[in-house]
GROMACS .gro file of C-alpha atoms in nm:
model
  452
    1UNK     CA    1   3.214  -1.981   0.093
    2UNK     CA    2   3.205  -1.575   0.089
    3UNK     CA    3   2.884  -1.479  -0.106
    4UNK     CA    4   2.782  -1.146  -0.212
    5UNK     CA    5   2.458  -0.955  -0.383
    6UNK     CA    6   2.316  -0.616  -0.451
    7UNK     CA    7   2.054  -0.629  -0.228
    8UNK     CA    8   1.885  -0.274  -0.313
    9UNK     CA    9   1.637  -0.208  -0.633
   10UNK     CA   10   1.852  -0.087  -0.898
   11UNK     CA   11   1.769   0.238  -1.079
   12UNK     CA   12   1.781   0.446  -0.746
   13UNK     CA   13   2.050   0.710  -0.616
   14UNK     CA   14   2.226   0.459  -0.360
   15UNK     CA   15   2.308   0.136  -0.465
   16UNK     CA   16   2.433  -0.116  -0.109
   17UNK     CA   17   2.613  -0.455  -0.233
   18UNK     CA   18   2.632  -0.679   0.054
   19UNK     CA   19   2.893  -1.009   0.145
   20UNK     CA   20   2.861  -1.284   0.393
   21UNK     CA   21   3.125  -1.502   0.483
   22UNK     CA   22   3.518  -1.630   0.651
   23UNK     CA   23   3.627  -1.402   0.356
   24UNK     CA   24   3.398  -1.122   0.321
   25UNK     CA   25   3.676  -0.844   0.494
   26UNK     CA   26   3.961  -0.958   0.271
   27UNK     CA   27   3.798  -0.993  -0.073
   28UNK     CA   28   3.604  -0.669  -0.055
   29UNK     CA   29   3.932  -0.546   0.057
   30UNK     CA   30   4.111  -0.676  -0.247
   31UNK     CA   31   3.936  -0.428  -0.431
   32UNK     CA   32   3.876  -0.079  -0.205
   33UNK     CA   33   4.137   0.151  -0.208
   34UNK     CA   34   4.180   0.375   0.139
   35UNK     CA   35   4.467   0.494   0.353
   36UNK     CA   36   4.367   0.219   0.578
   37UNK     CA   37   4.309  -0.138   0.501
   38UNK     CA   38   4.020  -0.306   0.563
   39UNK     CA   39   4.179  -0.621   0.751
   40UNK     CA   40   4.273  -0.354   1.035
   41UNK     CA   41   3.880  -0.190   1.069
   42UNK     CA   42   3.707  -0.267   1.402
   43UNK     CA   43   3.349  -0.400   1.386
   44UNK     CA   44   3.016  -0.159   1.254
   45UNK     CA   45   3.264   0.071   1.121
   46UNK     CA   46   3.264   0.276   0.789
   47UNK     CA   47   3.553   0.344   0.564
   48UNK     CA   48   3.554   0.617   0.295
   49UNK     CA   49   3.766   0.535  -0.010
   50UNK     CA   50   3.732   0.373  -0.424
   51UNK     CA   51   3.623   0.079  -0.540
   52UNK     CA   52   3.941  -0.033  -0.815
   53UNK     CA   53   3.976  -0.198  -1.147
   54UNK     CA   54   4.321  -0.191  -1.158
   55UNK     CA   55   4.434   0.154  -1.179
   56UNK     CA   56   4.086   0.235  -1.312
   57UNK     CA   57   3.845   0.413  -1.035
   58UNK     CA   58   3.490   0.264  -1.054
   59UNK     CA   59   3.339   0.441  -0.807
   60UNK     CA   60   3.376   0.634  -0.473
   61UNK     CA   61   3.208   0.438  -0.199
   62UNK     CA   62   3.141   0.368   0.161
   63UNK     CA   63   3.241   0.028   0.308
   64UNK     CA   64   3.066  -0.074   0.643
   65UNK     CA   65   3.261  -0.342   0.802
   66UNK     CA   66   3.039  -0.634   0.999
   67UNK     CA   67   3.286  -0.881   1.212
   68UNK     CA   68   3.146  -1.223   1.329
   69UNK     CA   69   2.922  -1.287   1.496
   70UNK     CA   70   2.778  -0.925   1.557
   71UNK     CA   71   2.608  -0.910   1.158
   72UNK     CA   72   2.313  -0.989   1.016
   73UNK     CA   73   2.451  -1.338   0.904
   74UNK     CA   74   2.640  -1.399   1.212
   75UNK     CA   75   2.941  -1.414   0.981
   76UNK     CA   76   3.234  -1.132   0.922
   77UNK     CA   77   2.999  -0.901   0.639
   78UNK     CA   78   3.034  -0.594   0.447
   79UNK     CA   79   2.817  -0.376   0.293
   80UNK     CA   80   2.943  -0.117  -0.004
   81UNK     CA   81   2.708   0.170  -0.050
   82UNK     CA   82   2.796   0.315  -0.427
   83UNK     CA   83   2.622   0.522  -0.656
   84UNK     CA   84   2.286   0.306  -0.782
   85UNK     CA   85   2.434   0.291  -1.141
   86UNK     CA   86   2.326  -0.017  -1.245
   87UNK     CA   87   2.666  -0.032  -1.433
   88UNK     CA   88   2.858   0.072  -1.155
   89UNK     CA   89   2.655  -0.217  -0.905
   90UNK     CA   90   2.722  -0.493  -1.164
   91UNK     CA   91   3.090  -0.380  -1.191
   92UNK     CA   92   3.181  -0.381  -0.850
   93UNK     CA   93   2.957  -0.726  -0.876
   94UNK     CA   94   3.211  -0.856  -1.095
   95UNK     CA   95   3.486  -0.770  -0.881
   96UNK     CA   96   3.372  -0.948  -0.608
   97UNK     CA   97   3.306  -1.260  -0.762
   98UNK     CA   98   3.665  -1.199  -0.947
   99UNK     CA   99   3.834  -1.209  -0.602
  100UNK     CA  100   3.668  -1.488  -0.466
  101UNK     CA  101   3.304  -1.457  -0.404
  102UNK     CA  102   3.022  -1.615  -0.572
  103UNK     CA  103   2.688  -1.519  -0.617
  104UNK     CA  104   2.439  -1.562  -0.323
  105UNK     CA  105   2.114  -1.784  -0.405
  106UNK     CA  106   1.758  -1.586  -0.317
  107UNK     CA  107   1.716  -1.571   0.031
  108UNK     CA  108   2.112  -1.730   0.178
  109UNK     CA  109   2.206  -1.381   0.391
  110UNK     CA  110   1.837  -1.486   0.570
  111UNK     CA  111   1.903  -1.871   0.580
  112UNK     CA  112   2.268  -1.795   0.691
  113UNK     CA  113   2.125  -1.624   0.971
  114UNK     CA  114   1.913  -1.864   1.074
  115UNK     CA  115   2.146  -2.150   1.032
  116UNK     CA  116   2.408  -1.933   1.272
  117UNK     CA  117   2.155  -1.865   1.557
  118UNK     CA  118   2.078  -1.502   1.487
  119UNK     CA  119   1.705  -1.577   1.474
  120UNK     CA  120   1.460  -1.869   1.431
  121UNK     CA  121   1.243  -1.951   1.129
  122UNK     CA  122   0.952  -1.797   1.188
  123UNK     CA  123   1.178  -1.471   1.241
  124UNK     CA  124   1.359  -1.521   0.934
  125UNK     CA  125   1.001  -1.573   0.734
  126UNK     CA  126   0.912  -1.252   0.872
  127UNK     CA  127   1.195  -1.092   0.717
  128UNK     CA  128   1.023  -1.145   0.400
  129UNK     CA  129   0.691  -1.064   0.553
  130UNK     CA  130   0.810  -0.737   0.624
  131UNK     CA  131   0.985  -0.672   0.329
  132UNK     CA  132   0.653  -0.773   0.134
  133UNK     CA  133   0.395  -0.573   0.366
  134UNK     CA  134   0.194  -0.329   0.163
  135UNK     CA  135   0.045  -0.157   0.440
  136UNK     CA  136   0.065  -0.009   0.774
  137UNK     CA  137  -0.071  -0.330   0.947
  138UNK     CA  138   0.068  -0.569   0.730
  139UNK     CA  139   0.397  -0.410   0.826
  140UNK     CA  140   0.330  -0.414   1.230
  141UNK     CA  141   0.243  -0.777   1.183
  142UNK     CA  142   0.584  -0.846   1.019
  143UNK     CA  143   0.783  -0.638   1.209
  144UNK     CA  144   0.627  -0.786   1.545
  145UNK     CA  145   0.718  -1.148   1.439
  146UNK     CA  146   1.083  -1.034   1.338
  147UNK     CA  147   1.169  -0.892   1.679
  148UNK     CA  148   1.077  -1.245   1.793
  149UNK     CA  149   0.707  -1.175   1.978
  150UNK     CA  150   0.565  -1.509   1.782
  151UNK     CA  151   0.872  -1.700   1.867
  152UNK     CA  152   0.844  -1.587   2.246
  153UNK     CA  153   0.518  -1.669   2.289
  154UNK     CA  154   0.578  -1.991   2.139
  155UNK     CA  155   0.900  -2.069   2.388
  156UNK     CA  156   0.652  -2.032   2.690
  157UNK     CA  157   0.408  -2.273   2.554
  158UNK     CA  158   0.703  -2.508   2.460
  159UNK     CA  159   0.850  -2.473   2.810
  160UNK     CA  160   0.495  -2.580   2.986
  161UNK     CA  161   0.513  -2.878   2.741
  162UNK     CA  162   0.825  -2.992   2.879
  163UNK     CA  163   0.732  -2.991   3.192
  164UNK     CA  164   0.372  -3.148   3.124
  165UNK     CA  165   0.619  -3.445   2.902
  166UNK     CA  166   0.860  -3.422   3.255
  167UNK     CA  167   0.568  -3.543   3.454
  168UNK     CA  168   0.436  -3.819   3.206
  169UNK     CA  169   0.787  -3.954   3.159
  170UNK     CA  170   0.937  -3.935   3.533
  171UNK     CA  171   0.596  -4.125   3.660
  172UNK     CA  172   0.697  -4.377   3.375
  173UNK     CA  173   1.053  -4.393   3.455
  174UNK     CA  174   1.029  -4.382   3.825
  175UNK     CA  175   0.680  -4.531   3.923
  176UNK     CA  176   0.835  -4.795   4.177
  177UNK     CA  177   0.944  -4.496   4.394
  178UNK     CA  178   0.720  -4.419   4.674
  179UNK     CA  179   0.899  -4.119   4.807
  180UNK     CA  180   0.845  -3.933   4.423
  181UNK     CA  181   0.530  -3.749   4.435
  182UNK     CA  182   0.379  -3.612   4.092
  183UNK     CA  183   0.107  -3.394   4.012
  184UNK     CA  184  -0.224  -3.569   3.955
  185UNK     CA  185  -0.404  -3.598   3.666
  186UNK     CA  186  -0.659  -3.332   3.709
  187UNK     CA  187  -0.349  -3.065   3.733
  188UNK     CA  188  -0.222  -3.246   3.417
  189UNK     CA  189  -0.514  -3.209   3.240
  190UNK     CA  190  -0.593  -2.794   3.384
  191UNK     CA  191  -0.230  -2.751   3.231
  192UNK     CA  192  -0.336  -2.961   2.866
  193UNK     CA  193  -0.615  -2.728   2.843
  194UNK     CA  194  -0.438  -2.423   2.951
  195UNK     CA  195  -0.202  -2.466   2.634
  196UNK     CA  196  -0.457  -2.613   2.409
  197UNK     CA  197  -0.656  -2.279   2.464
  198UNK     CA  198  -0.349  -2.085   2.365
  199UNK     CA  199  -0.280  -2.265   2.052
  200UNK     CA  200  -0.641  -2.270   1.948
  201UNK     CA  201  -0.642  -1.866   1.989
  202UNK     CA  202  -0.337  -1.826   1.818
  203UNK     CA  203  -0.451  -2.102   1.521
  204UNK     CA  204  -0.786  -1.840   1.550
  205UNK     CA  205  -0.573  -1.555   1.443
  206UNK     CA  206  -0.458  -1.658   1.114
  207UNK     CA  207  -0.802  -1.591   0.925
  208UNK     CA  208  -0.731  -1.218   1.040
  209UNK     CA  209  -0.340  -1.287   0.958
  210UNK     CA  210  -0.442  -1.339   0.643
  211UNK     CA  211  -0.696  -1.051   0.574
  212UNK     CA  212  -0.416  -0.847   0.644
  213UNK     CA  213  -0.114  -1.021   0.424
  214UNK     CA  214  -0.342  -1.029   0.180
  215UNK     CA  215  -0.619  -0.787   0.144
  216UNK     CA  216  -0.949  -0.795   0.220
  217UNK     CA  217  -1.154  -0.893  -0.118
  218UNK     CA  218  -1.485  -0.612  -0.180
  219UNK     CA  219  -1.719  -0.723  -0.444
  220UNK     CA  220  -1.920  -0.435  -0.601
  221UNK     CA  221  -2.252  -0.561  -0.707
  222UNK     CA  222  -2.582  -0.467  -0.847
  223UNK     CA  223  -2.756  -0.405  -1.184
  224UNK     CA  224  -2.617  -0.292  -1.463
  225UNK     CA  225  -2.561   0.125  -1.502
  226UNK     CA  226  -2.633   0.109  -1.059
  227UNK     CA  227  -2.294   0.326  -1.090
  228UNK     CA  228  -2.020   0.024  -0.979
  229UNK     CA  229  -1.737   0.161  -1.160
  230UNK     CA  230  -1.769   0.537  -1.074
  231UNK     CA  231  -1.782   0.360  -0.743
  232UNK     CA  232  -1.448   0.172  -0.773
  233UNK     CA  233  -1.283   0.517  -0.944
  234UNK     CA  234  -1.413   0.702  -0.658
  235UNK     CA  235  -1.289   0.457  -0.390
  236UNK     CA  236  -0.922   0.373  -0.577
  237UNK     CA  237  -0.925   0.751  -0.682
  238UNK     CA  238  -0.786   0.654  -0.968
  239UNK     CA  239  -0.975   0.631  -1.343
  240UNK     CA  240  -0.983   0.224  -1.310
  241UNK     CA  241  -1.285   0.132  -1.492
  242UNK     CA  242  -1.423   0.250  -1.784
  243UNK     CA  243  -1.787   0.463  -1.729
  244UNK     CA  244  -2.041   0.476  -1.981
  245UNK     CA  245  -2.468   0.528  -1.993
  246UNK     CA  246  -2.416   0.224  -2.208
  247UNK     CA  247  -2.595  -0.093  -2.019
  248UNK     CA  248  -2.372  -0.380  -1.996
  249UNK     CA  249  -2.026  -0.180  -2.013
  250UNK     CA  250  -1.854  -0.383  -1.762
  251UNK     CA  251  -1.862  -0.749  -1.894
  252UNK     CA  252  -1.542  -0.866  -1.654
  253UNK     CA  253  -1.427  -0.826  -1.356
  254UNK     CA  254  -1.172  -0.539  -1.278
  255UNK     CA  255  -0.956  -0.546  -0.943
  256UNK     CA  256  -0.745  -0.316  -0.771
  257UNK     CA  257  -0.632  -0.235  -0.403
  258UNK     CA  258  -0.673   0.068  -0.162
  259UNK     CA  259  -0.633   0.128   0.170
  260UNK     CA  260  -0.810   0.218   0.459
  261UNK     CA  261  -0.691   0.264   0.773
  262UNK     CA  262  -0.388   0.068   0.721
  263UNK     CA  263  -0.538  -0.204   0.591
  264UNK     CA  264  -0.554  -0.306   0.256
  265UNK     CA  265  -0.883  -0.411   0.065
  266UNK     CA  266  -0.912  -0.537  -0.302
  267UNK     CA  267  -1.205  -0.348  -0.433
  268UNK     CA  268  -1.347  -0.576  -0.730
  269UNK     CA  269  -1.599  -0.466  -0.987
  270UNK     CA  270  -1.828  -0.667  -1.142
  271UNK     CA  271  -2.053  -0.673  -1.443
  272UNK     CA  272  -2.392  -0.589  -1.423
  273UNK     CA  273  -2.676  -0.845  -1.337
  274UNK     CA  274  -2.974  -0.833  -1.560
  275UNK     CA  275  -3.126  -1.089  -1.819
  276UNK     CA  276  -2.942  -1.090  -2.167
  277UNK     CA  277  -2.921  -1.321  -2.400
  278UNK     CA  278  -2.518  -1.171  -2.500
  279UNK     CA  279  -2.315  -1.467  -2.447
  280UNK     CA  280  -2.041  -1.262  -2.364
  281UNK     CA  281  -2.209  -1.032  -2.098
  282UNK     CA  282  -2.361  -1.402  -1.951
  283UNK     CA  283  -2.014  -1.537  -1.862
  284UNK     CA  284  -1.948  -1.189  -1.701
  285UNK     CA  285  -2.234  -1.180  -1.497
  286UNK     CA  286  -2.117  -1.559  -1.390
  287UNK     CA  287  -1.810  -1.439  -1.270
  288UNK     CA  288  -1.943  -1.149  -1.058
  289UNK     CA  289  -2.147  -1.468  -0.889
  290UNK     CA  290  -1.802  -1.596  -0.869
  291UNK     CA  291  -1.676  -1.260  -0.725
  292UNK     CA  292  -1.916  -1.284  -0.440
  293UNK     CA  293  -1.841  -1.608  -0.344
  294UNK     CA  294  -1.454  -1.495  -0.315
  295UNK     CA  295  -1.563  -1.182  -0.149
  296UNK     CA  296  -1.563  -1.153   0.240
  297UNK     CA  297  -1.748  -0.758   0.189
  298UNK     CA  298  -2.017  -0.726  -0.065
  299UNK     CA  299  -2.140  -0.365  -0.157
  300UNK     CA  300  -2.477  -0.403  -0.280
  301UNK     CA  301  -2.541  -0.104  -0.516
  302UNK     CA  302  -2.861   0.025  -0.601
  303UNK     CA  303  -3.034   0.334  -0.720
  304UNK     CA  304  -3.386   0.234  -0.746
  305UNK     CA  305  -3.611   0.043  -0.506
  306UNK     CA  306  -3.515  -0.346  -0.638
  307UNK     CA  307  -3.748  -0.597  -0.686
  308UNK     CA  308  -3.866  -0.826  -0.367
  309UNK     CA  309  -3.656  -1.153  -0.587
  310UNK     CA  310  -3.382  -0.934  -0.656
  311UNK     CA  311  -3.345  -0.865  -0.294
  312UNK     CA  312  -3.417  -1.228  -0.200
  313UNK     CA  313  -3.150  -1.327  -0.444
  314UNK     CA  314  -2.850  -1.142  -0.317
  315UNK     CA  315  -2.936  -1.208   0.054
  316UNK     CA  316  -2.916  -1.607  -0.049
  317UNK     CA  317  -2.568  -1.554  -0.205
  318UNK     CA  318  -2.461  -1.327   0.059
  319UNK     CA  319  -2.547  -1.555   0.363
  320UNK     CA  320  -2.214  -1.547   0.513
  321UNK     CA  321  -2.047  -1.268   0.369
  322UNK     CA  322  -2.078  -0.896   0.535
  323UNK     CA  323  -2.335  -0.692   0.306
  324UNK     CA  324  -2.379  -0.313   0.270
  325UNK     CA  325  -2.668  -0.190   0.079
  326UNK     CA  326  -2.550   0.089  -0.076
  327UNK     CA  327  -2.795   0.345  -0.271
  328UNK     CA  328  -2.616   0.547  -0.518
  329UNK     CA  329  -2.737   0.871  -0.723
  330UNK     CA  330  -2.861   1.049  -0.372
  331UNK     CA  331  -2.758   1.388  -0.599
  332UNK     CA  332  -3.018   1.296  -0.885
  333UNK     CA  333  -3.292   1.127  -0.676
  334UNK     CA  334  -3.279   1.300  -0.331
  335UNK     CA  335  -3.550   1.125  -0.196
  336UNK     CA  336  -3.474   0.855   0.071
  337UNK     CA  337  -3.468   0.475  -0.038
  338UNK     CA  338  -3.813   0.292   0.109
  339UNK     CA  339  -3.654   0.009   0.364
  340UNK     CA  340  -3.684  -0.307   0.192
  341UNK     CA  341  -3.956  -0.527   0.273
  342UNK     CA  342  -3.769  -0.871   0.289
  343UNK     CA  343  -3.765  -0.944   0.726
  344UNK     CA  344  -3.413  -1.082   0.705
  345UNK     CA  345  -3.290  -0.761   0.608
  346UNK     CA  346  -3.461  -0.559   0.888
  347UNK     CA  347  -3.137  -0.524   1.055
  348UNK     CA  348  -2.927  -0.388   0.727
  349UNK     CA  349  -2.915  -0.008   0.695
  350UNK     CA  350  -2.874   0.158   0.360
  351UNK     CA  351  -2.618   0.396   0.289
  352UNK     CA  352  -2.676   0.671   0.078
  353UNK     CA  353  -2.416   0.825  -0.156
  354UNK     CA  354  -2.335   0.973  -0.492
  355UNK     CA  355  -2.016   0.797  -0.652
  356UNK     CA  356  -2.015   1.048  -0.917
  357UNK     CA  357  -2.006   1.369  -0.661
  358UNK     CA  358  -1.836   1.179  -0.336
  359UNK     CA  359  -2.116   1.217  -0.131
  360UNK     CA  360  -2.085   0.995   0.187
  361UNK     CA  361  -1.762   0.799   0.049
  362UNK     CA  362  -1.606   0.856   0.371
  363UNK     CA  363  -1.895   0.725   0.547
  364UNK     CA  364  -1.866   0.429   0.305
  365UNK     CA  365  -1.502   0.337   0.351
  366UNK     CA  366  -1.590   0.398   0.741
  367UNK     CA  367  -1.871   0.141   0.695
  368UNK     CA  368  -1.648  -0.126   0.481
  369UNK     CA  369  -1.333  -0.098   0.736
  370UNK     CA  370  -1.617  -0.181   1.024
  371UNK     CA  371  -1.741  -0.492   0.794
  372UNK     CA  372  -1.353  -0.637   0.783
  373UNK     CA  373  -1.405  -0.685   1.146
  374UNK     CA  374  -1.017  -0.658   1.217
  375UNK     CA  375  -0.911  -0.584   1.585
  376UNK     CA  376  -0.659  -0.339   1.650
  377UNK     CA  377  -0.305  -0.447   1.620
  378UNK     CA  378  -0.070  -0.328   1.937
  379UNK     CA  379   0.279  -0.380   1.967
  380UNK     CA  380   0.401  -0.735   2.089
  381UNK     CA  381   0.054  -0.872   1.905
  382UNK     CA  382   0.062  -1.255   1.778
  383UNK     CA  383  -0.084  -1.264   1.467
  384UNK     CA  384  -0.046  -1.594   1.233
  385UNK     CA  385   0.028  -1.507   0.888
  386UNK     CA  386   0.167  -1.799   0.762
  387UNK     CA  387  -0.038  -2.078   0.647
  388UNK     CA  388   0.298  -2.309   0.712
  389UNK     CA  389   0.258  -2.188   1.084
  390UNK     CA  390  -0.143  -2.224   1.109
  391UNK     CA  391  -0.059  -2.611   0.939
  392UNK     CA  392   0.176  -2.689   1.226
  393UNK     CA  393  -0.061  -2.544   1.469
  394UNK     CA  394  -0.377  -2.707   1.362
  395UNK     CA  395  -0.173  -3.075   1.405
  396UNK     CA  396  -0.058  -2.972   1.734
  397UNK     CA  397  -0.445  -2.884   1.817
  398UNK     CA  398  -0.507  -3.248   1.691
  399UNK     CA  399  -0.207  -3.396   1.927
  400UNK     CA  400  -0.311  -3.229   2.253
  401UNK     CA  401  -0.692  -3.330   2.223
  402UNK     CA  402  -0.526  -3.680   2.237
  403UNK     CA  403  -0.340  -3.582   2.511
  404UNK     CA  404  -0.631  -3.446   2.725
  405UNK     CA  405  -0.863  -3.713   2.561
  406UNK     CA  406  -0.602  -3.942   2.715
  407UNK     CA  407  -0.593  -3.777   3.064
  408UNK     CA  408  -0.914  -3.764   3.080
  409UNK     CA  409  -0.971  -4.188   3.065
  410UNK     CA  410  -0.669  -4.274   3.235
  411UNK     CA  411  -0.486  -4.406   2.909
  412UNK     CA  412  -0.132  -4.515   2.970
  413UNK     CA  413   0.128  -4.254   3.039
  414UNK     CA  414   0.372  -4.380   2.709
  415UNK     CA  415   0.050  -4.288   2.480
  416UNK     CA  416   0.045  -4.027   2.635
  417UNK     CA  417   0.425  -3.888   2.633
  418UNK     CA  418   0.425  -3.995   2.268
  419UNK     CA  419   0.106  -3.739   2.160
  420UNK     CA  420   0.316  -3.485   2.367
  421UNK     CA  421   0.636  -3.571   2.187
  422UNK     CA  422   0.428  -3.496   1.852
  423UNK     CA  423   0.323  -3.164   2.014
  424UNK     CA  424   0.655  -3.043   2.049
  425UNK     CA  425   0.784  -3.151   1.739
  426UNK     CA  426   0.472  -2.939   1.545
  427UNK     CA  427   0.553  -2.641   1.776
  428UNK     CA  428   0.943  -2.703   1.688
  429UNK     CA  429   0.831  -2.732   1.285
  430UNK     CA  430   0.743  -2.324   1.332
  431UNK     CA  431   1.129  -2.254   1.445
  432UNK     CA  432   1.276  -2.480   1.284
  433UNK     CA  433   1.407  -2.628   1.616
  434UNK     CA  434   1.388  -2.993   1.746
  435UNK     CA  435   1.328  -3.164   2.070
  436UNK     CA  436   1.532  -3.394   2.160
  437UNK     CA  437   1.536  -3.680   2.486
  438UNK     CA  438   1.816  -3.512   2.604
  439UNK     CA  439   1.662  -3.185   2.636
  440UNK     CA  440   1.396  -3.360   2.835
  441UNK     CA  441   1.635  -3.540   3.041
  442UNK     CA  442   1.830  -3.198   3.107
  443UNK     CA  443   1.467  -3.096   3.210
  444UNK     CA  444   1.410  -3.335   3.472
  445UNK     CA  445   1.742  -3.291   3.625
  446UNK     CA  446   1.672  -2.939   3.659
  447UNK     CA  447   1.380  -2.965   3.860
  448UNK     CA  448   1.377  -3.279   4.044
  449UNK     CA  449   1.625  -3.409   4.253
  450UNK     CA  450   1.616  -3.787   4.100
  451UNK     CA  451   1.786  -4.088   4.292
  452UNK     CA  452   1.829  -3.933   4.682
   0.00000   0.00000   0.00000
């Protein structure tokens, strides 16, 4: 079935309606008038002319004409590029389905793709990666993935599986012949731990996949009227929160994003902790203990000397979280901050700013992008994003120990082809492939000569 979709955000100048299928060239044909006909256009060609209504012109248009399989979908496609009228887009949507298309469910172009070979799974959940990213990282990550790093790196790992389940299964198979040598078990098991290591590091990378995808959460802390939201204003540069003298202002949390250096950080602030007895400002100053448990950064903002239990306090509930003491107000109290006396907190620095002037923000946001901890990304980088494809990993993790576990005390060789077998099959859940016997089989006869 031919399926078709406006596949950009309407409202804009250029509006692109797209269709996938054995029909694609002849319906969209049905209903663009040119001097030539569609049916005769060569592949990733355009064609000037009107989209009809009968004798009625809706619009003047481009057609780009896709044959199989050289398109996105791997099918004959076409894409019409109108004026982003969102009158004009459903119109020409009508026609379409008039002449024989139907409407394309979210996501088909993408699964047709995949379905006809043009990429793998983890490509094709890229596409929405990408399409999704929010920030210069985010969209390296995605568009690294797409152009099939992930699934390449994968394929090599796969391949030395093979041949580790070749070895197994041919010493099963053929055991009874003494002129087949095989490679011992300490080359088995160098090999096991060769690809464990990979998997583990790329199973590693998913807690910085998912900084990235998602933001990095920064809780803003501190006593009440410390200057949190003029903070958050002066780091979203934006008028988010609300700034009054008043104590007790903030009594919820308020979140927004930012970014800093390409990567994107979700700046939270918090209510102000003191003793109250306002049951309201009580369940706010809960949830900025809530906040800090979420947070991975917390900005610790003070602008006097705090008390030795108030220090104590936040360096219990920041025990595994990155903390920057931050003293605000440097432009009303110019005098430097004593160090604070607590020994654990020898090693913390305090940086000095005023949110209210933007004194030392830079410094700040140079300090906080240090605290994410996130490497540089390079072209051709494997980064897991995808907590489908860190799943799939962790089992095959879980699998291999078995193997090497298994190598390691001799266990029987079918145990052991079957934890391999497992192995694949979690590697093949992240393509959306499968291994089959007969690709093993094809293996063996590619590299041994079996029954001389």
């Amino acid at each position: 079935m031919t399926i078709c979709a406006i596949s950009t955000s309407q409202g804009g100048a250029i509006g692109i309606i797209r269709t996938s299928g054995p029909e694609a060239i002849h319906i969209t044909d049905k209903i663009f008038h040119a001097r030539k006909s569609l049916l005769e256009a060569k592949s990733h060609t355009q064609h000037f002319g009107h989209i009809m209504e009968g004798k009625e012109i809706i619009d003047e248009v481009l057609v780009s004409v896709f044959r199989a399989p050289h398109s996105y979908t791997g099918e004959d496609a076409t894409e019409i590029s109108c004026h982003g009228s969102s009158y004009i887009l459903q119109k020409i949507l009508q026609l379409l389905i008039q002449a024989g298309c139907r409407m394309a469910q979210p996501g088909e172009f993408t699964q047709r793709a995949f379905q006809n070979g043009k990429m793998d799974l983890s490509q094709a959940e890229a596409v929405a990666d990408l399409i999704a990213s929010t920030n210069e990282v985010s969209h390296r990550v995605a568009l690294s993935q797409l152009r099939g790093h992930f699934s390449s790196r994968l394929t090599q790992l796969r391949d030395q599986l093979l041949h580790l389940t070749t070895l197994i299964e041919l010493e099963l198979d053929f055991s009874d012949h003494e002129d087949l040598e095989f490679a011992d078990r300490t080359a088995l098991l160098a090999l096991a731990n060769d690809i464990d290591s990979h998997i583990t590091h790329l199973a590693h990378s998913f807690k910085t996949g998912q900084a990235i995808k998602q933001g990095i959460p920064v809780a803003i802390v501190g006593k009440t009227n410390a200057g949190k939201s003029t903070l958050l204003n002066r780091l979203l540069q934006d008028e988010r929160a609300i700034v009054s003298d008043i104590h007790g202002t903030t009594r919820d949390t308020i979140e927004d994003i930012t970014d800093i250096h390409g990567i994107t950080f979700r700046f939270i602030d918090t209510a102000g902790i003191r003793t109250t007895n306002d049951a309201v400002e009580q369940i706010g100053i809960q949830r900025t203990y809530q906040s800090i448990q979420r947070a991975t950064i917390v900005i610790w903002l003070i602008d006097e000397q705090p008390t030795p239990s108030e220090t104590i306090d936040i360096l219990n509930r920041t025990q595994d979280k990155s903390l920057l003491i931050v003293r605000n107000k440097i432009d009303l109290i110019p005098d430097h901050l004593p160090k604070l006396s607590i020994p654990s907190s020898t090693s913390l620095t305090v940086i000095p700013i005023s949110a209210r002037q933007g004194t030392n923000i830079t410094e700040l946001q140079e300090a906080i992008y240090a605290a994410a901890d996130i490497p540089d990304i390079h072209e051709g980088d494997t980064i897991i994003t995808s907590a489908r494809h860190y799943e799939a990993l962790t089992h095959a993790h879980t699998n291999l120990i078995r193997v090497i576990e298994g190598l390691t005390t001799s266990l029987s060789g079918d145990l052991i082809a079957e934890d391999l077998r497992l192995v694949l099959a979690d590697l093949a859940d992240i393509t959306g492939g499968s291994i089959t016997s007969q690709e093993t089989l094809n293996n063996v006869f590619s590299h041994f000569c079996v029954g001389k």
